[in-house]
Every structure is written in C-alpha cells, then in structure tokens.
Coordinates of C-alpha atoms in Angstrom, one line a residue:
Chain A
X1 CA 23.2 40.1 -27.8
X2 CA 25.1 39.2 -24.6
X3 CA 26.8 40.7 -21.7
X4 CA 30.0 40.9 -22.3
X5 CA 32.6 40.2 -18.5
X6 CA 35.5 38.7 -18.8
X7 CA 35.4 34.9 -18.0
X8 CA 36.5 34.6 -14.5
X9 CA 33.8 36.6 -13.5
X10 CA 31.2 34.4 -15.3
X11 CA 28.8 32.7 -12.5
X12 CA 26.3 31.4 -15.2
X13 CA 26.5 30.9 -18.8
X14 CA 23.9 29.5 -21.2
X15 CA 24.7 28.9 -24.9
X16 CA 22.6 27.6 -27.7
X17 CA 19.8 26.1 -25.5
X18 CA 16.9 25.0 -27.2
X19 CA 14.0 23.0 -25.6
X20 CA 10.4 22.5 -27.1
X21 CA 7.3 21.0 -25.7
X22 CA 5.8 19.0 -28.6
X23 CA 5.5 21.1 -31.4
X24 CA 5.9 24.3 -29.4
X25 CA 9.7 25.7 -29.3
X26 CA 9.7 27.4 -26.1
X27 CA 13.8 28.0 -26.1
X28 CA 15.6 28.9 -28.8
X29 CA 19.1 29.3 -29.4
X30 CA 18.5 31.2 -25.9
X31 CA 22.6 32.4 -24.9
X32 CA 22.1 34.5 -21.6
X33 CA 25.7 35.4 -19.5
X34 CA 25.0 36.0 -15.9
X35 CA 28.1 37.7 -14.2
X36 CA 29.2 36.3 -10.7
X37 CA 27.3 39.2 -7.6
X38 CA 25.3 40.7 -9.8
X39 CA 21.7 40.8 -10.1
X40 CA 20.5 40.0 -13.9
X41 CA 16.8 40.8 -14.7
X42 CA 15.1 39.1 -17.4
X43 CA 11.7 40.8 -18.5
X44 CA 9.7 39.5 -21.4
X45 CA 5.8 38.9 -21.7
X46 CA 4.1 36.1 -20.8
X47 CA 4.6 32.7 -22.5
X48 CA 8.0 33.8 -23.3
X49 CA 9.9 31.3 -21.9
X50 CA 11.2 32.9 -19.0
X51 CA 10.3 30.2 -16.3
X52 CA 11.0 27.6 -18.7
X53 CA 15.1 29.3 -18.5
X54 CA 14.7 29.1 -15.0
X55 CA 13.8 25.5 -14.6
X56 CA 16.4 24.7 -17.4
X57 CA 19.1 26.1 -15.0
X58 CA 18.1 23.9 -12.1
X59 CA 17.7 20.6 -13.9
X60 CA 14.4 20.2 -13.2
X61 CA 13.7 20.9 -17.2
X62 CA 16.5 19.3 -19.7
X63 CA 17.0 21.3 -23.0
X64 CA 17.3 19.2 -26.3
X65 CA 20.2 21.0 -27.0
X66 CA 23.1 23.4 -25.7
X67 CA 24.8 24.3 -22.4
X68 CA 23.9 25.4 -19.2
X69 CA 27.4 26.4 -17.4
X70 CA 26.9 26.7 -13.2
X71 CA 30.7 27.4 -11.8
X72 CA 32.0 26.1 -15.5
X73 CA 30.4 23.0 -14.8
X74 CA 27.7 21.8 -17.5
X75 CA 24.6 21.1 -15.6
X76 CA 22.6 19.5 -18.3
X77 CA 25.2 17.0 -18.3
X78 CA 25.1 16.1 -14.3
X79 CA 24.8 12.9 -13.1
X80 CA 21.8 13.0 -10.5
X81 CA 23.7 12.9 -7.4
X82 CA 26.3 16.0 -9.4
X83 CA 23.2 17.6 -9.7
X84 CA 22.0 17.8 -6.3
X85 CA 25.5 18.7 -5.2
X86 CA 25.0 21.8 -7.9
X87 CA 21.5 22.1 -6.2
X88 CA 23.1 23.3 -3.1
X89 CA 24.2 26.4 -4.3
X90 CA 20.8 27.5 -5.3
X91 CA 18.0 29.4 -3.2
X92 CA 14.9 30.4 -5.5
X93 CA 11.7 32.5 -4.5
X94 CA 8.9 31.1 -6.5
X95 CA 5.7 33.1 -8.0
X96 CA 3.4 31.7 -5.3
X97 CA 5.6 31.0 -3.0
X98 CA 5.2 27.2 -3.0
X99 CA 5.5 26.9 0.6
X100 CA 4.4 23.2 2.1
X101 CA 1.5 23.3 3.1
X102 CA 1.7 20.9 5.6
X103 CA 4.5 22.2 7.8
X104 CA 4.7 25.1 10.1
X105 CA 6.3 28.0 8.7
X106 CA 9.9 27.6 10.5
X107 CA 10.3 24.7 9.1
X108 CA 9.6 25.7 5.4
X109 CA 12.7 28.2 6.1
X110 CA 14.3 25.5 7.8
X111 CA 13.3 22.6 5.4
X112 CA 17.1 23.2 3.3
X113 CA 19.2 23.5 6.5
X114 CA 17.3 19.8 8.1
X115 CA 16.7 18.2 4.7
X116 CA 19.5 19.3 2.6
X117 CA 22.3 19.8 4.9
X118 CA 21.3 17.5 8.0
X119 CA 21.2 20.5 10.6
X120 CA 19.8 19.8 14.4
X121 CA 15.9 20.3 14.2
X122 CA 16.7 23.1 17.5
X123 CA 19.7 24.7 15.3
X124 CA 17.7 25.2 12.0
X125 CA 15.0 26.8 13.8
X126 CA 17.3 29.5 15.7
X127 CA 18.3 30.1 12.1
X128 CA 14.9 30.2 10.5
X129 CA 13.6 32.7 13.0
X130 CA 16.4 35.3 12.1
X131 CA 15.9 34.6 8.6
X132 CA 12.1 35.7 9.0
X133 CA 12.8 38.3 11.4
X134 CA 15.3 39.8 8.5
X135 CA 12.1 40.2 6.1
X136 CA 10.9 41.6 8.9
X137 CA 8.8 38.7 10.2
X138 CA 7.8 38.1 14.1
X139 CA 8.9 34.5 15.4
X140 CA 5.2 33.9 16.5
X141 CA 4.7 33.7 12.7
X142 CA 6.9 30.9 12.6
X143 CA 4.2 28.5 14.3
X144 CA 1.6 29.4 12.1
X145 CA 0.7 28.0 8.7
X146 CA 1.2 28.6 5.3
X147 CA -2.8 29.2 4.6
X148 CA -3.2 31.2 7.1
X149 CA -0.9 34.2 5.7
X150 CA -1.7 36.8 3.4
X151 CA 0.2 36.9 0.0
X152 CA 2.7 39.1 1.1
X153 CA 3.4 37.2 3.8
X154 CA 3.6 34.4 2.1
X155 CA 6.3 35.7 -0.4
X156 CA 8.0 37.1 2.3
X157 CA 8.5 33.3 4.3
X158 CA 9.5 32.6 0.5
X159 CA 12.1 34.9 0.3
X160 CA 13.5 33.6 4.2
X161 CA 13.4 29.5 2.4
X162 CA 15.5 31.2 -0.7
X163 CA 17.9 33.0 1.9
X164 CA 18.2 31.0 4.9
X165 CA 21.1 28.3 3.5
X166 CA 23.0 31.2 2.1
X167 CA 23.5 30.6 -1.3
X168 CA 25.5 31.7 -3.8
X169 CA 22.9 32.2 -6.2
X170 CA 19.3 33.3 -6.1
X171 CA 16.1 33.2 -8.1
X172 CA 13.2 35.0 -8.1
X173 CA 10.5 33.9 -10.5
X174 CA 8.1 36.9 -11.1
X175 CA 8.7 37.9 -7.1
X176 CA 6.0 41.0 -7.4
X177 CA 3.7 39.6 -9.2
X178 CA 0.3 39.4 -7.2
X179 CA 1.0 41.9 -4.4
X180 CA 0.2 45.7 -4.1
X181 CA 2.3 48.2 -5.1
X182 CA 3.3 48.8 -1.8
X183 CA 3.6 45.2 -0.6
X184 CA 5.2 44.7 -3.9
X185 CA 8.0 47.9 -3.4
X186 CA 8.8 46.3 0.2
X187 CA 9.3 43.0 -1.1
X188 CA 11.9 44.5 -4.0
X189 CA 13.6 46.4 -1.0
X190 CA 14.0 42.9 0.5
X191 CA 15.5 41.4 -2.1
X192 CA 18.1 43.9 -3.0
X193 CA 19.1 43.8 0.8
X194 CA 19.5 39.9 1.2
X195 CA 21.0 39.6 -2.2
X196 CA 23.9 41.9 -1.3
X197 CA 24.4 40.8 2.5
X198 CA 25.0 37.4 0.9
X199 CA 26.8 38.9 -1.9
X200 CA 25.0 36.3 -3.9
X201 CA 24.5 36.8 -8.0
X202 CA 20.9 37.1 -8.5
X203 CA 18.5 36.2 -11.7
X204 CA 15.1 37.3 -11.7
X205 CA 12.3 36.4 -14.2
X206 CA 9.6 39.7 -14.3
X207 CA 6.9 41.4 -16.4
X208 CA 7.3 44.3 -13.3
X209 CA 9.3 46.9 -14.7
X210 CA 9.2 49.1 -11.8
X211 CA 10.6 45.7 -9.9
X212 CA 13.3 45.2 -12.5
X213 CA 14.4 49.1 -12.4
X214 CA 15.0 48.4 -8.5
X215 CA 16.3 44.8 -8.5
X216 CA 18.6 44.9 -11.6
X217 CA 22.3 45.4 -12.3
X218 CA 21.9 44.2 -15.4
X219 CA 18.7 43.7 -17.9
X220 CA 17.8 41.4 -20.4
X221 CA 14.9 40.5 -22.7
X222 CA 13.4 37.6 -23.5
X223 CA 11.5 37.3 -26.9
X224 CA 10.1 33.9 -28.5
X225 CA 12.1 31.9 -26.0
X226 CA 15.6 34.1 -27.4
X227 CA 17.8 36.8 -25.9
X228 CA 17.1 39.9 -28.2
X229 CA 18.5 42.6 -25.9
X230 CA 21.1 42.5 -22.7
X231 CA 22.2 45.5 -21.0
X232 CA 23.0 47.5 -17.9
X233 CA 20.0 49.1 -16.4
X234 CA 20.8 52.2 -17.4
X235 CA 20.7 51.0 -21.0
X236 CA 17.8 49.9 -21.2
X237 CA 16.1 53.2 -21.7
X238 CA 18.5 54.0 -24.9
X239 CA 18.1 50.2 -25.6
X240 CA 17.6 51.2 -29.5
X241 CA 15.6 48.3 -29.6
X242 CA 11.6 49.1 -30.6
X243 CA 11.0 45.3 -29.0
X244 CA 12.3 46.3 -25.2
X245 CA 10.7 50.3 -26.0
X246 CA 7.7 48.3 -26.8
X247 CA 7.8 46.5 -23.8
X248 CA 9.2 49.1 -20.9
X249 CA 6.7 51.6 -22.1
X250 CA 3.9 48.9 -21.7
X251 CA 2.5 49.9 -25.6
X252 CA -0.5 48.1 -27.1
X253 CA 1.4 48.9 -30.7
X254 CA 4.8 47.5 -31.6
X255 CA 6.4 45.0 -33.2
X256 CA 5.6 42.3 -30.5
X257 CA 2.0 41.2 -31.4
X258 CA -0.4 39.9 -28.5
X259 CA -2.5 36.7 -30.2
X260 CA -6.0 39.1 -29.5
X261 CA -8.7 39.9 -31.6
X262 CA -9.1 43.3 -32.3
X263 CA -12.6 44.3 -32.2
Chain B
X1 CA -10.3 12.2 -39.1
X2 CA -8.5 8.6 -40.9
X3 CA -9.5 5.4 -38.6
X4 CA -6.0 4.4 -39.1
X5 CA -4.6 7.7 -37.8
X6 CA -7.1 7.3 -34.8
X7 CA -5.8 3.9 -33.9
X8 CA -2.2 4.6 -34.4
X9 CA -2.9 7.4 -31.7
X10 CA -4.3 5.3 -29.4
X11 CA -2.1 2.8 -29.4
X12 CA 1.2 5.7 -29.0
X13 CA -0.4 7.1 -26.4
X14 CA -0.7 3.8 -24.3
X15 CA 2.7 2.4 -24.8
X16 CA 3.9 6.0 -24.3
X17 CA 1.9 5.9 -20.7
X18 CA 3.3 2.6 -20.0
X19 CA 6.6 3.6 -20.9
X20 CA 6.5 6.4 -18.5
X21 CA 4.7 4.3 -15.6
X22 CA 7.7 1.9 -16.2
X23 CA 10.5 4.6 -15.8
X24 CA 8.5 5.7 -12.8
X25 CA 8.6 2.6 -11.1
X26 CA 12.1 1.8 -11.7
X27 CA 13.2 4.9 -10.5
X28 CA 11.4 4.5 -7.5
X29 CA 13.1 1.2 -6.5
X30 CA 16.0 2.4 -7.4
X31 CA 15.4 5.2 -5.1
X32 CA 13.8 2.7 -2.1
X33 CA 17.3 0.6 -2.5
X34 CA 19.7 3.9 -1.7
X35 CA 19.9 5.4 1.6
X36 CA 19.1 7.5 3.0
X37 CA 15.1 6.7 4.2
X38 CA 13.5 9.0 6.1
X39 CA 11.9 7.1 8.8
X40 CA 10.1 9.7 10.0
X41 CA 8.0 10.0 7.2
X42 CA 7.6 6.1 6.9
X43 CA 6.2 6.6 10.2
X44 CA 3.6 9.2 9.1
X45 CA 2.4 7.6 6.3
X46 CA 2.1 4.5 7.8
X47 CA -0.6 5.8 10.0
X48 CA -2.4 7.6 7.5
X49 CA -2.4 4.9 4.9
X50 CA -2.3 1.6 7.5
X51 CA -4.4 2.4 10.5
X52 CA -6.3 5.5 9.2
X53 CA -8.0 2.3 6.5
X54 CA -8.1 -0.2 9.7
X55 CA -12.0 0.6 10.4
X56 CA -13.0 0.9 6.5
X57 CA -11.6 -2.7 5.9
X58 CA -12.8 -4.6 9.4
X59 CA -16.4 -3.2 8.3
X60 CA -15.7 -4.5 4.7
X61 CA -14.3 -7.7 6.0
X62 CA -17.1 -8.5 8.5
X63 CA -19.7 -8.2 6.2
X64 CA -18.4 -10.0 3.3
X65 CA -17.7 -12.9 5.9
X66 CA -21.5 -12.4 7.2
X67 CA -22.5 -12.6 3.4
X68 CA -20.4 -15.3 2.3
X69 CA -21.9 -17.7 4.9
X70 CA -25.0 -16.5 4.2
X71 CA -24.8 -17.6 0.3
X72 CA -22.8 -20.5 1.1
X73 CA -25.8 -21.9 3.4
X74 CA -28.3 -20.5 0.7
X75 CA -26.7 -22.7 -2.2
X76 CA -25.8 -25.9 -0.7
X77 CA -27.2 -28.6 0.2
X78 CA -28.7 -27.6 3.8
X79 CA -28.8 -30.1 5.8
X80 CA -25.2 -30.8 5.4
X81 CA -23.9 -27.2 5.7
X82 CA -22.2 -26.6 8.8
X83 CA -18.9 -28.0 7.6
X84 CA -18.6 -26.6 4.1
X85 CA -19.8 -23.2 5.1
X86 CA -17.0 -22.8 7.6
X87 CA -14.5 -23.7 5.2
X88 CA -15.4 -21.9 2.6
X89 CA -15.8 -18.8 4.3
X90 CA -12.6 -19.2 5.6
X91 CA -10.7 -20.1 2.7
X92 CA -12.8 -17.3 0.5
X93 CA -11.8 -14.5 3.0
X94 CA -7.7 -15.5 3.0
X95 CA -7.5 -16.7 -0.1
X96 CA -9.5 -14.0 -2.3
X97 CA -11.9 -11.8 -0.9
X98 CA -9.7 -10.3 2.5
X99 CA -6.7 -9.1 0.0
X100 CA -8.8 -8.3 -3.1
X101 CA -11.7 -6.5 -0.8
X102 CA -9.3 -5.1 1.1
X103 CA -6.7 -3.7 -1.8
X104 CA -9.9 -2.1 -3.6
X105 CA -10.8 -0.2 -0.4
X106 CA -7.5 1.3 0.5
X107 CA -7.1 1.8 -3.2
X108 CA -10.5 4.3 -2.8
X109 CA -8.9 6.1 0.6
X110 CA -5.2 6.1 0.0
X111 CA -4.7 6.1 -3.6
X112 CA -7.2 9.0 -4.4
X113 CA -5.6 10.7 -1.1
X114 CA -1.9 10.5 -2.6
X115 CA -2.6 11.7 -6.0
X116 CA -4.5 14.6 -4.6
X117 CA -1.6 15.9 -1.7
X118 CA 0.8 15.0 -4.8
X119 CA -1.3 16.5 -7.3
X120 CA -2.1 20.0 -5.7
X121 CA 1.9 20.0 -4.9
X122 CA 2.7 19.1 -8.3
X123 CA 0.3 22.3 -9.4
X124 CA 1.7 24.6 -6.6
X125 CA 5.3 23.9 -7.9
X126 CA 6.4 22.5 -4.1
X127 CA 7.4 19.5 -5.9
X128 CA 9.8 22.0 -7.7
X129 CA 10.7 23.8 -4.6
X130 CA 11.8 20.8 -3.3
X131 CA 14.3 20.0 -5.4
X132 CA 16.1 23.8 -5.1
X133 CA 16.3 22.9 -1.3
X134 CA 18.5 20.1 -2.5
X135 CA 15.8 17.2 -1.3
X136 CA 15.2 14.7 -4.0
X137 CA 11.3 14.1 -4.2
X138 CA 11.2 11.0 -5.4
X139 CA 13.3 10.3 -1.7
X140 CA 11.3 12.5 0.1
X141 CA 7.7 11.6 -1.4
X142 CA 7.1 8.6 -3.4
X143 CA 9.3 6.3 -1.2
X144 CA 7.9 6.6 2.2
X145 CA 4.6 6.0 0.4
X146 CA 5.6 2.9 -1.6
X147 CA 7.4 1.7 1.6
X148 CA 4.2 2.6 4.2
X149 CA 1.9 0.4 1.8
X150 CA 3.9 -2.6 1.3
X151 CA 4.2 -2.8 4.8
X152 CA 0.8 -1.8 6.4
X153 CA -1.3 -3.9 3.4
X154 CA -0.4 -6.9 5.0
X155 CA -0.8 -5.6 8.2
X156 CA -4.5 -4.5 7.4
X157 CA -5.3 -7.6 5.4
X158 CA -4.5 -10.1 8.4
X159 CA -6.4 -8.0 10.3
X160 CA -8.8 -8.4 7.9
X161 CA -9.1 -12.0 7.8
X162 CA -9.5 -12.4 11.5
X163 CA -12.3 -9.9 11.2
X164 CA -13.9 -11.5 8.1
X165 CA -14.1 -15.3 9.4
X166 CA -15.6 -13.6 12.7
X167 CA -17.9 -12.1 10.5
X168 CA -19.1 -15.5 9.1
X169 CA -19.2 -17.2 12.2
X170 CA -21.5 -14.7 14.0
X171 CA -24.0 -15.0 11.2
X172 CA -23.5 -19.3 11.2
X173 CA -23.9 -19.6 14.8
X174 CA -26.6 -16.7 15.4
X175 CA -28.2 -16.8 11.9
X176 CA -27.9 -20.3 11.1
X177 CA -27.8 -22.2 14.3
X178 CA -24.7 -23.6 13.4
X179 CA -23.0 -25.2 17.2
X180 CA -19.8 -22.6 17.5
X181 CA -17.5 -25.4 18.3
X182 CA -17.7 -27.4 15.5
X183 CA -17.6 -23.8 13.2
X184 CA -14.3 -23.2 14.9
X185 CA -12.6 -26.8 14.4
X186 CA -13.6 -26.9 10.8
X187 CA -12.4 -23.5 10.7
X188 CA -9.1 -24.1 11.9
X189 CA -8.8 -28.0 10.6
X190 CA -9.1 -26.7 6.8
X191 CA -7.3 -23.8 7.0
X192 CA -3.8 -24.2 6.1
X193 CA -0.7 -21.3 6.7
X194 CA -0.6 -21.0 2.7
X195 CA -4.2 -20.1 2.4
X196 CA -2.7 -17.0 4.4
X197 CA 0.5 -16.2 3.2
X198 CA -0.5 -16.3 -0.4
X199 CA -3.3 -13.8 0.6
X200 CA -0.7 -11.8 2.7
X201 CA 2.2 -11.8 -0.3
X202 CA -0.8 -10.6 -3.0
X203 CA -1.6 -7.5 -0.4
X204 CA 2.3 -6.4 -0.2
X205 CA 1.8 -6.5 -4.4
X206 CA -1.5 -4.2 -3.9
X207 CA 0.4 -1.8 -1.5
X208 CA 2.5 -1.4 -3.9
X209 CA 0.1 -1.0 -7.2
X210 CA -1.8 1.6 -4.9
X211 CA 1.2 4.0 -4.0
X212 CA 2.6 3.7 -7.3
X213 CA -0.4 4.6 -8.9
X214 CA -1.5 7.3 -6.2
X215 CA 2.5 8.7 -7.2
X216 CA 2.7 8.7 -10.7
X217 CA -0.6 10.1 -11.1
X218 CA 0.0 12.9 -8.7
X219 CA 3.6 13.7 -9.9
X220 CA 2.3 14.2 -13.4
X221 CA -1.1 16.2 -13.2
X222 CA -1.1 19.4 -14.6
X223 CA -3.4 22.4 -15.5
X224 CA -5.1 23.2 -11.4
X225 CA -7.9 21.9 -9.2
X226 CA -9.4 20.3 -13.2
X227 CA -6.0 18.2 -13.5
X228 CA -5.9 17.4 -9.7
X229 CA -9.7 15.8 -9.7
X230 CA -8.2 14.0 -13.1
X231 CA -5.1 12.7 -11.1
X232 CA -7.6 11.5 -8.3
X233 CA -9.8 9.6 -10.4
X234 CA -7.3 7.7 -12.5
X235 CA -5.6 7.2 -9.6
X236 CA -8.5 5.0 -8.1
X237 CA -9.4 3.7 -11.5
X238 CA -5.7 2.4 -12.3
X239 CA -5.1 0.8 -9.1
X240 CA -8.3 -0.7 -8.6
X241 CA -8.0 -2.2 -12.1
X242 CA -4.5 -3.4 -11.7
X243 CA -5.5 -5.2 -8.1
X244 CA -7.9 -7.3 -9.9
X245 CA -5.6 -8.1 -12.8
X246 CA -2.8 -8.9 -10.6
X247 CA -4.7 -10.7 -8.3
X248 CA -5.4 -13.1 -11.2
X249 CA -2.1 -13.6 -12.3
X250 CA -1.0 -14.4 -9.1
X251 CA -4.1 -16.7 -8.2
X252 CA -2.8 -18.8 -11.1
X253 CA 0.8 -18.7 -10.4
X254 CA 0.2 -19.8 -6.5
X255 CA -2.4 -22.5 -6.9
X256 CA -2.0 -23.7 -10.5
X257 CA 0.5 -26.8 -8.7

C-alpha cells in the first residue's frame, strides 16, 4: 500500500525499513512515499512506531535494514557531516515542544538561524520575533521563558523553531496532543498556514483524527511498525480497510486488539 | 534462573557498558579536535563547574591541611615535630590529598549537576531537537563540558593547595606552637615543582573522568524524573570511583622512578 506520484515529484521515500529494539521489532518492512508540498499524515495507535519513523528519517535512529531516500539521497547511509548538511532542510515541532529550557524564548526560534546557519545574534532575533508574531505571538513573549508558558504557548514557540529557517520539510510529531480542542483547532490552523507559505512538504505523526482531517493531503496508517493503508484524505472514509474504520471511528471492537484485560 | 546464565549476563552487560563509554569518549575527542568550539559556552561552564566549586574545595582543602598536621604531630615523635609536620602536610596536600579531595568534591557538584541538565534534556527530547536545528550535540554539549573541566580542575586544585598548606600551618603555629618561620622554610625547602605538577596533571585526568561521566550518563538516561535521579547517582558513583582508581595508576607511574 503506497502512494503512487510519479518520481520527480518524490520528496521522501522509505523502502523496506526495518529497525528493532532488542527483541521488540518496532519497524517492519515499513515503505511510506511522501510526495514533494504535500502534507502526509500518518495515524496509528500508540506504540506503533510512528515516532520511531520519524527519528529514522532524521538520523537520529539508524534502521537495521532498508532506505530512507531525502532528495534521492540515502540518509541512512550519510556520512556525519552529509547528514547535517541533510539536517538543514528539516524543521520539526515536537510532542512537548522540547524547547531549552535555559534560553529565552527568541532564541529557541532563533537557535537554527545563530547555531545552524551562523546569523548575527541582532538579525536572528528581527527574524524570530516575526516568526512568533506569525503564530500570533507578542514580541514581549520573546523575553520570557520556556516554564513560564502555558502548553499552547509552548507548542506555538515550537511551531516558530520548526518554521523560522524555512525549511523545505516539516514535522510535527503528535502536534495536538495535550491541548484543548480549541487550542488544539488553532494550532492545526497554524500549521496548514505556515506549511503552505513555505510551500514546504509536511509529515505529521497523530492519534488526532480531527487534526489529521485538517492537516492532511494525504493519509496513511501505521500498524505493527508497517504501512497497511495510504490514501488521499478523502479516501480514507471508503478506505475498505476494517483496520483504519477501526481506527477513524475510534471502536473498542476490531481487528486491532489493545493488550487490556477485559473485566 | 542457571548461575552460569547469571554470570554470562553480568559479564555482557559490563563489556557492553564499557564498550559504549569507550565509543563515547572517542567520539568526544574526536569532536574536541574539529572546529568549530563554541567559546561562549566554554566560558559558561567554566564558571559553573571551576569557580562555582572554588568555595566547596578551599573549605575541603583547609581542613584536611588543619587535620593532617594535626595527626602528623599526634603520631610522631613530638619533640621533634616541627620539621616533618610541615613537610608532610605539604607534600600530602600536592601530592595526594589537594587533587584526590578535590576531584571527589567537584565530582559530587559538577558531575551529578551535568548528568541531571543532560539527563532531563535527554528525557525532554531537546537533545533531539538539537540535532533537527542542524547543531551537533555532542559539539554543542559534551565538549564545552569536557573542555571547562580539564581546564578549571587544575585551576581549582592549585588553588587548593595554597589553601590546604595554609590550612596546616594555622593549626602548627596556633595549635601547636610551631615558630611560623621555620613552618614556612621547611615548607618551601622540601617542596619541589614535581610534587605540584604531578598533582596538577592528575586533576586535568579527573576533569576529564568527571565530565565524561556527568555526559555519558546524562546522554543515555531514559524513562523521566526515575531515570534522571539514576543518571545523577551513577554519575557521582562512576566518577568518584574512577578518580580513586586513576589516581593510583598514576601515583605509580609518576613516582615508581
């Protein structure tokens, strides 16, 4: 099961990957195309494997075996400074936000434009300010700390990090998960804005479904660390698949099994 | 469960730590040896591992100085005192007790104090974060560490030194009644430059057991706060324990000639 573009318009490709952790496979045989601008959602349940794809396609996680194409180029087989090179092209919203604690919050957004890319301390914060002011962020934010925002907040400096070197690619790892449904419905509005102002190609990791339905071009599902469905959004309601019906409708009964004890 | 099965375990899951502890290291000097540094953070940790410890390790040095001379003047012969108590206190505290004292206490502040920051970023996934803003974390982290303590260990074990011979000449001449001039002249007749370098050269070592160890432990803690308190304690455990091990190897390397 794969979306099928023709290859120039390929941004990502993985084929084959398999990783384990000990005795527990967490990928396998996991083939996922993500087409170049457009924003893939991959929903599955917990444990599934879905962040473990996501670290896979950044290096920070090598699979045993199989390809991870970025641009045609194999990542898993990236020298270190290659890697970081590939690196650049990456902005990624993380479930807690994993902002750094110990700096302000203008320079977390700023922390890829002075680190990465050697930009004037005063330059990277003009840019960090009208990064947070597009997720609609005052600048007197920017001189407070990470602890002392809310969640939502929090996710939203996120999003400014992922966004403020303009990458060609973005990831969202579970980006709602946490938040109201309000909070959470802003923060999807925010996404689909600053992915297509950048005109990025966007992957997203979720259990959110109303999230995915907003996000997503294109849907697929994870299942026992494999691909068992891919399709546009529009499919995934005529999916034919009792796994992703299982999992859209959010039903106890199915054919995935949660490990529970029925009482 | 089989003995045999429990030993065999054992003895994978220690060469597999000290396979990983080696990898660690030699990435991190690899790392240390390729531009760029960042100074700034050199600078930073400098101050919180080097002078941040300076009070901590003058209290620790003045009174091991104060009880050295005390024990000294205890155990010897006492009319005859003045002379060997001076030296000994001197050569104890540059030799021995200023670098080992010294390493163990920075190891308690700085190591446990590493693994935690490292630790709770490890758990937070900024350690991951830092990598998709295209900063290497080994660079940006475990370098400036390993680089702070090699160079402020010295630093604070000189210090150190001073502090401790003080320490045992306030006690001789108030304590003891020793005559302060003749405490200093012995002091300074017996004391040779190698007595300090050697204790100088074993605290650059300890700097660099205790942000190794403060590192590794932190980069690979896992499961929240439970595996961050873990990280902490190893942390201060390893290091402590490697001090004193490498403080013997090199006592027998330097003055075995």
């Amino acid at each position: 099961m794969n979306i099928s573009v023709p290859a120039k318009d390929i941004k990502i490709e993985l084929k084959n990957v398999h990783k384990r952790f000990g005795k527990k496979i967490v990928l396998h045989d996991l083939s996922l195309t993500i087409p170049k601008g457009k924003s893939l959602v991959v929903i599955g349940g917990s444990g599934s494997g879905k962040s473990v794809m996501l670290k896979s396609i950044l290096g920070i996680i090598r699979p045993e075996k199989g390809s991870i194409k970025v641009d045609g180029k194999d990542v898993t087989k990236l020298s270190t400074s290659e890697r970081e090179k590939t690196l650049r092209k990456f902005g990624m919203l993380f479930q807690n936000a994993a902002l750094f604690d110990s700096l302000p919050v203008w320079e977390n957004v700023a922390f890829g434009l002075i680190q990465g890319r050697n930009m004037k301390r005063k330059d990277a914060k003009e840019i960090a300010l009208e990064k947070l002011g597009q997720v609609g962020l005052t600048t007197e934010i920017g001189d407070l700390y990470p602890a002392e925002l809310s969640g939502g907040m929090q996710k939203r400096v996120g999003l400014a990090r992922a966004i403020a070197t303009d990458p060609e690619i973005i990831f969202f790892d579970e980006p709602t998960t946490g938040l109201d449904p309000i909070m959470a419905d802003v923060i999807n509005d925010l996404i689909v804005n600053s992915v297509q102002k950048l005109g990025a190609t966007a992957l997203s990791i979720t259990h959110d479904m109303a999230s995915a339905r907003k996000i997503a071009d294109y849907i697929a599902m994870i299942y026992k660390g494999e691909i068992i469905w891919a399709g546009t959004r529009d499919e995934v309601d005529n999916s034919g698949n009792e796994y992703v019906d299982q999992f859209i409708h959010g039903r106890a009964d199915g054919p995935i099994k949660m490990d529970v004890l029925k009482p | 469960m089989n003995p045999l099965a429990i030993i065999g375990n054992v003895v994978i899951t220690a060469l597999g730590e000290t396979g990983r502890l080696s990898l660690f290291t030699w990435r991190a000097v690899t790392h240390i040896l390729r531009p760029p540094l960042y100074w700034r953070l050199i600078g930073q940790q400098m101050m919180r591992i080097g002078y941040f410890s300076l009070p901590v390790v003058a209290l620790t040095a003045f009174f091991t100085g104060g009880v050295l001379a005390l024990q000294i003047y205890y155990g010897s012969d006492q009319f005859n005192s003045e002379s060997i108590v001076a030296t000994i206190v001197a050569l104890g505290i540059t030799r021995e007790l200023g670098p080992v004292l010294g390493g163990l206490m920075v190891a308690g502040r700085a190591a446990a104090a590493i693994a935690a920051e490292l630790g709770t970023m490890r758990v937070t996934e900024q350690i991951d974060a830092l990598s998709t803003l295209s900063t290497n974390p080994f660079k940006y982290l475990v370098v400036p560490r390993v680089i702070a303590a090699v160079i402020t260990l010295p630093a604070l074990v000189f210090i150190g030194d001073v502090i401790g011979i003080f320490g045992g000449f306030v006690v001789g001449t108030q304590t003891l009644d020793f005559n302060a001039g003749v405490y200093i002249k012995t002091t300074v007749d017996f004391l040779e430059l190698d007595d300090i370098t050697s204790g100088l050269i074993k605290s650059a070592i300890f700097g660099f057991i205790i942000a190794m160890m403060g590192c590794y432990q932190g980069f690979h803690s896992r499961g929240g706060a439970q595996g961050v308190g873990r990280a902490t304690t190893n942390a201060v455990v390893s290091s402590s324990i490697l001090i004193l091990a490498a403080n013997y190897v090199m006592t027998s390397l330097f003055f075995s000639s």
